[in-house]
mmCIF file of C-alpha atoms in Angstrom:
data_model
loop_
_atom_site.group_PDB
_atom_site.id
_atom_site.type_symbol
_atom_site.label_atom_id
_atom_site.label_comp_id
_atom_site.label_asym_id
_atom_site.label_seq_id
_atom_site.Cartn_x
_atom_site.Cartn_y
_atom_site.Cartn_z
ATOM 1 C CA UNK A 1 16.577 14.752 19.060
ATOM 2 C CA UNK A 2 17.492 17.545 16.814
ATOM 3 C CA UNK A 3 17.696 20.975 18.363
ATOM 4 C CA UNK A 4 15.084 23.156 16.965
ATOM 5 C CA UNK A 5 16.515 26.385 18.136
ATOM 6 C CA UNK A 6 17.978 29.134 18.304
ATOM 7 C CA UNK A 7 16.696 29.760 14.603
ATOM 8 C CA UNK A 8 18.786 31.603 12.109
ATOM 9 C CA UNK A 9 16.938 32.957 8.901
ATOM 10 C CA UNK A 10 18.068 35.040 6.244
ATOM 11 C CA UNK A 11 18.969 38.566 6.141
ATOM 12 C CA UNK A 12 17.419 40.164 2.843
ATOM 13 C CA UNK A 13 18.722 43.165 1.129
ATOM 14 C CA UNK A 14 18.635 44.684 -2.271
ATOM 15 C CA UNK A 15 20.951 42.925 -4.567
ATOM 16 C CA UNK A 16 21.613 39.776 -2.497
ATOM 17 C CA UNK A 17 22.432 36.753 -4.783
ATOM 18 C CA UNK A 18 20.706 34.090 -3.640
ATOM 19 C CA UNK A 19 22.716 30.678 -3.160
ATOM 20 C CA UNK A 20 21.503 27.261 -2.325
ATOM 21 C CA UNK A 21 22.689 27.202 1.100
ATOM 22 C CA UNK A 22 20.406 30.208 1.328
ATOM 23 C CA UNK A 23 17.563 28.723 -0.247
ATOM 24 C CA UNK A 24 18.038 25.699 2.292
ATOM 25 C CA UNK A 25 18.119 27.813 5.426
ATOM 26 C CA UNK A 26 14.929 29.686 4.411
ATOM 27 C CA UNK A 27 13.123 26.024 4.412
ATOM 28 C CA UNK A 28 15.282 24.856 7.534
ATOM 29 C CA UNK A 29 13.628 28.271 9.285
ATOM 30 C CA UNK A 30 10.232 27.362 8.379
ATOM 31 C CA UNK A 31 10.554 23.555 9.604
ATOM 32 C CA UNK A 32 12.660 24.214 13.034
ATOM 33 C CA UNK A 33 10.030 27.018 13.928
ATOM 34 C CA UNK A 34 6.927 24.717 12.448
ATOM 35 C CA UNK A 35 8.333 21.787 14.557
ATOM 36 C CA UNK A 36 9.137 24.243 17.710
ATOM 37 C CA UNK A 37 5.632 25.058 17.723
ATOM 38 C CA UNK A 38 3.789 21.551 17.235
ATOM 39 C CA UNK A 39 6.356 20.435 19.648
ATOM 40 C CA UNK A 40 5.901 22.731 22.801
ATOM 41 C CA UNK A 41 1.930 23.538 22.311
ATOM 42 C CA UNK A 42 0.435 20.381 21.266
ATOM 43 C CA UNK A 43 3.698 17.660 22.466
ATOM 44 C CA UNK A 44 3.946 14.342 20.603
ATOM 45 C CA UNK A 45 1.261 11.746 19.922
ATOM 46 C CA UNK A 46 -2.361 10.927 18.385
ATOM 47 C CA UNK A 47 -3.824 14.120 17.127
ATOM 48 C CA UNK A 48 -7.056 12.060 15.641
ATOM 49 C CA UNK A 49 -7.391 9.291 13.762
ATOM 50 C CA UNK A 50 -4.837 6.341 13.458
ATOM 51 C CA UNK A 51 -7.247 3.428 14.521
ATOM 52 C CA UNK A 52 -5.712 -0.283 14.478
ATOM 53 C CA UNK A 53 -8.038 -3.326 13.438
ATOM 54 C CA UNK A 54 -6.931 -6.518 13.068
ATOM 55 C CA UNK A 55 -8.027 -8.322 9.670
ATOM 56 C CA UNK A 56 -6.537 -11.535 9.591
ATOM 57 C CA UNK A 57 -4.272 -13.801 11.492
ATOM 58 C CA UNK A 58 -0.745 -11.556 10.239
ATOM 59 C CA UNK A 59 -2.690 -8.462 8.940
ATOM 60 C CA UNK A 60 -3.226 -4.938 10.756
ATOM 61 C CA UNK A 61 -5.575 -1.676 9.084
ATOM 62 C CA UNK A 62 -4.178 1.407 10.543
ATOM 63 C CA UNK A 63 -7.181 3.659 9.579
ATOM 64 C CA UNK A 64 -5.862 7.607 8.465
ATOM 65 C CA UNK A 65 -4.700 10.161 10.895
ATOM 66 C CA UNK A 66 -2.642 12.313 12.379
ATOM 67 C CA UNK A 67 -0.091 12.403 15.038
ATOM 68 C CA UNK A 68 3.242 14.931 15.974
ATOM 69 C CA UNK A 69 6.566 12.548 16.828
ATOM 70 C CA UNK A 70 8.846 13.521 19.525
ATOM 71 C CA UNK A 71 10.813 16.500 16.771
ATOM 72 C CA UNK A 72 7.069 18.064 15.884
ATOM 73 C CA UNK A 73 6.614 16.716 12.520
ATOM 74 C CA UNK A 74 3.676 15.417 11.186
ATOM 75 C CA UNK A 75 3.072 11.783 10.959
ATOM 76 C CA UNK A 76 0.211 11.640 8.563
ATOM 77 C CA UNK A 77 -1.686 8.613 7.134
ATOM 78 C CA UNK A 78 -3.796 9.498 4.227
ATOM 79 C CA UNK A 79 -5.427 6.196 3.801
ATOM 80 C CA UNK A 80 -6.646 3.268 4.921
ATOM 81 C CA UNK A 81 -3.198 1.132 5.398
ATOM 82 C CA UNK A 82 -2.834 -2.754 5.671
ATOM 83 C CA UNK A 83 0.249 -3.866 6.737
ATOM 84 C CA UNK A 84 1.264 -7.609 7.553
ATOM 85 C CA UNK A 85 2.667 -7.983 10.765
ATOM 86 C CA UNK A 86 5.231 -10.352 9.667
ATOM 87 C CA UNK A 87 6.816 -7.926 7.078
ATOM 88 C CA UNK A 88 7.039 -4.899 8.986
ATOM 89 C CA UNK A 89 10.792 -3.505 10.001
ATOM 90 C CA UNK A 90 11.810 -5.037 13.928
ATOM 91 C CA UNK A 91 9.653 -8.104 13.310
ATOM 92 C CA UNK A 92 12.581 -10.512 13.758
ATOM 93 C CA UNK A 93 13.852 -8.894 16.845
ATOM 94 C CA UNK A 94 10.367 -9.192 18.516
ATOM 95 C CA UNK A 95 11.322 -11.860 20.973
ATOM 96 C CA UNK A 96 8.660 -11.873 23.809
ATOM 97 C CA UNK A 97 4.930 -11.813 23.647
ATOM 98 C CA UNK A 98 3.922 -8.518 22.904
ATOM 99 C CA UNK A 99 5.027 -5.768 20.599
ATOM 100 C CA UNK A 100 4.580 -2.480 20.157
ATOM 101 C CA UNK A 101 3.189 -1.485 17.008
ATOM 102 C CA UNK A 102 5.048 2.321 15.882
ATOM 103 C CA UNK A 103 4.622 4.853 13.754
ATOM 104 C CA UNK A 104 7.804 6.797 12.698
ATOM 105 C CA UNK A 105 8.590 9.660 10.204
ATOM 106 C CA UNK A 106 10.554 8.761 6.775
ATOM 107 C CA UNK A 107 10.684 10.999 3.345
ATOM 108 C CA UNK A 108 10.269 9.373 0.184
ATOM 109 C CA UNK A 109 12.468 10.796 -2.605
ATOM 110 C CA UNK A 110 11.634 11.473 -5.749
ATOM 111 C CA UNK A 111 12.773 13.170 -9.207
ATOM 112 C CA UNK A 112 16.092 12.272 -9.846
ATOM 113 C CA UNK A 113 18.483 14.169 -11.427
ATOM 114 C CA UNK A 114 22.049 14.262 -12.367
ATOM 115 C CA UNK A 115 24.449 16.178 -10.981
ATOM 116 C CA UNK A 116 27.974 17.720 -11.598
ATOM 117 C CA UNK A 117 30.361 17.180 -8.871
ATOM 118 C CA UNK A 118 34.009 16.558 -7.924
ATOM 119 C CA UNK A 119 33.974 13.071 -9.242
ATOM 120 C CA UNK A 120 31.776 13.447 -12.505
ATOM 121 C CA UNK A 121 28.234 13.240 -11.709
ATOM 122 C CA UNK A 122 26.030 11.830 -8.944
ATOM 123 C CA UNK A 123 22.245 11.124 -8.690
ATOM 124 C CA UNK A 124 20.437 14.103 -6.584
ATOM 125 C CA UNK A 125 16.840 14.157 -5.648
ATOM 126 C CA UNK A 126 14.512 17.142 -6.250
ATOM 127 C CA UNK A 127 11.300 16.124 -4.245
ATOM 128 C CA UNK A 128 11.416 14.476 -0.564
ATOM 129 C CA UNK A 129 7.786 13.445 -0.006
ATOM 130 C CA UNK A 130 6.610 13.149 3.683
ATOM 131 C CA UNK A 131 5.681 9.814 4.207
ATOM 132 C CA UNK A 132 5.177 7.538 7.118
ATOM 133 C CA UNK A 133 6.545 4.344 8.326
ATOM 134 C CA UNK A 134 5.027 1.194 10.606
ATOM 135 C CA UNK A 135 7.685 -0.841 12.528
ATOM 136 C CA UNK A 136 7.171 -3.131 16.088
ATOM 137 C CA UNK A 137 9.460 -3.156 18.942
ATOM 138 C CA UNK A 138 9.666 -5.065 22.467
ATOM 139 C CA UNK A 139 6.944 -4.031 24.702
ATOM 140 C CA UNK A 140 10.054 -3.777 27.480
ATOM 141 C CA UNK A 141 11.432 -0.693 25.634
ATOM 142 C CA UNK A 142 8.501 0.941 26.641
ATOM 143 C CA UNK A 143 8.020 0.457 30.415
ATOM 144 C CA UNK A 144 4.629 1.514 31.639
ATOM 145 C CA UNK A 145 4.227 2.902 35.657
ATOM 146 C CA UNK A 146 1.790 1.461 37.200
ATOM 147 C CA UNK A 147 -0.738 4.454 37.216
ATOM 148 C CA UNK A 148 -0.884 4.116 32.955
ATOM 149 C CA UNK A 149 -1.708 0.236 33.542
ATOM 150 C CA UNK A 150 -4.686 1.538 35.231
ATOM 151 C CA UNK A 151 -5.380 4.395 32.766
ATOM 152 C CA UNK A 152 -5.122 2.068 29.619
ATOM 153 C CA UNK A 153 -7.101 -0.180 28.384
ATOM 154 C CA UNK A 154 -5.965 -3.064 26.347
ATOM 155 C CA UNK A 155 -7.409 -4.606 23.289
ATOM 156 C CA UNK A 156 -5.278 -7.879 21.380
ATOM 157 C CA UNK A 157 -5.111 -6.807 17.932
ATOM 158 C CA UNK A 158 -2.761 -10.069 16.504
ATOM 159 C CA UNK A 159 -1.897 -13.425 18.875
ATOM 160 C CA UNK A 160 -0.171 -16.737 17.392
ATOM 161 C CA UNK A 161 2.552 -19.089 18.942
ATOM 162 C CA UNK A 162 5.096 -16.598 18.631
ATOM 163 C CA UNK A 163 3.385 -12.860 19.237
ATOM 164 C CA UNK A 164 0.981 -11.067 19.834
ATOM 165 C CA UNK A 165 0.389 -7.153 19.245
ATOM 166 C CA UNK A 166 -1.747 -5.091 21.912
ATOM 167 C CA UNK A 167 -3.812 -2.055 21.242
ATOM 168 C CA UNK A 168 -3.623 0.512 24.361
ATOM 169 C CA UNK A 169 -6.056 3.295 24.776
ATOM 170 C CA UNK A 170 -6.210 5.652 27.632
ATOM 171 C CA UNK A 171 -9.510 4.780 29.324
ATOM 172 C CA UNK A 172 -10.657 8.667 29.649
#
């Protein structure tokens, strides 16, 4: 996990010429402090939202939502999202009977742009959308005490010969 603090932030003062690096540090500020927050007052999880159905025999609906991952950024799903089970990162590596189905933070970037460098030129990108990512896991990374067996109730979302992907919800 990153650390999120201490924080540094700029020092203004009249006639201060602005670099990147200082442009950079004003929007790492904002983040670490954003993500020290979310982190420490509301933890990691579900905030709402983010419902699994199954469709089909190899197709999931995660249904939009929000939840905060473990370095307090947003994990937000705008839409309605099918993804087929069979297609999603980890699949392969899925070697028992149940899976855990994850979401995980990625940026999508956007507006590329040439730049001057040591070597010539190389390809920079000006936008870095916040976007989300599904993946699935073994259910033995994961290993639940027996109290949260209790406190969990479990719904099968996908089943064939080879897997099968469980829903838990906390009973309360």
């Amino acid at each position: 996990m990153q650390q999120l603090y201490p924080f540094s932030k700029n020092r203004y003062f009249k006639k201060k010429r602005m670099r990147a690096v200082d442009f950079e540090r004003d929007q790492d500020f904002a983040d670490r402090k954003l993500s020290f927050l979310n982190h420490w007052v509301f933890g990691n999880g579900v905030a709402f939202g983010l419902g699994v159905q199954r469709i089909d025999s190899d197709s999931l609906l995660v249904e939009p939502g929000l939840a905060i991952d473990s370095q307090g950024r947003y994990l937000i799903v705008d839409e309605p999202t099918i993804c087929r089970i069979r297609a999603l990162d980890g699949f392969e590596a899925v070697r028992g009977e149940k899976a855990l189905l994850w979401l995980g933070y990625r940026e999508e970037l956007l507006d590329p742009m040439f730049v001057a460098d040591d070597e010539g030129q190389s390809t920079q990108y000006a936008v870095a959308k916040e976007r989300f990512a599904l993946s699935l896991s073994e259910e033995a990374m994961l290993p639940l005490p027996a109290a949260e067996r209790v406190l969990l109730s479990e719904y099968i979302l996908f089943e064939d010969d080879e897997l099968r992907v469980i829903q838990s919800i906390p009973r309360m």
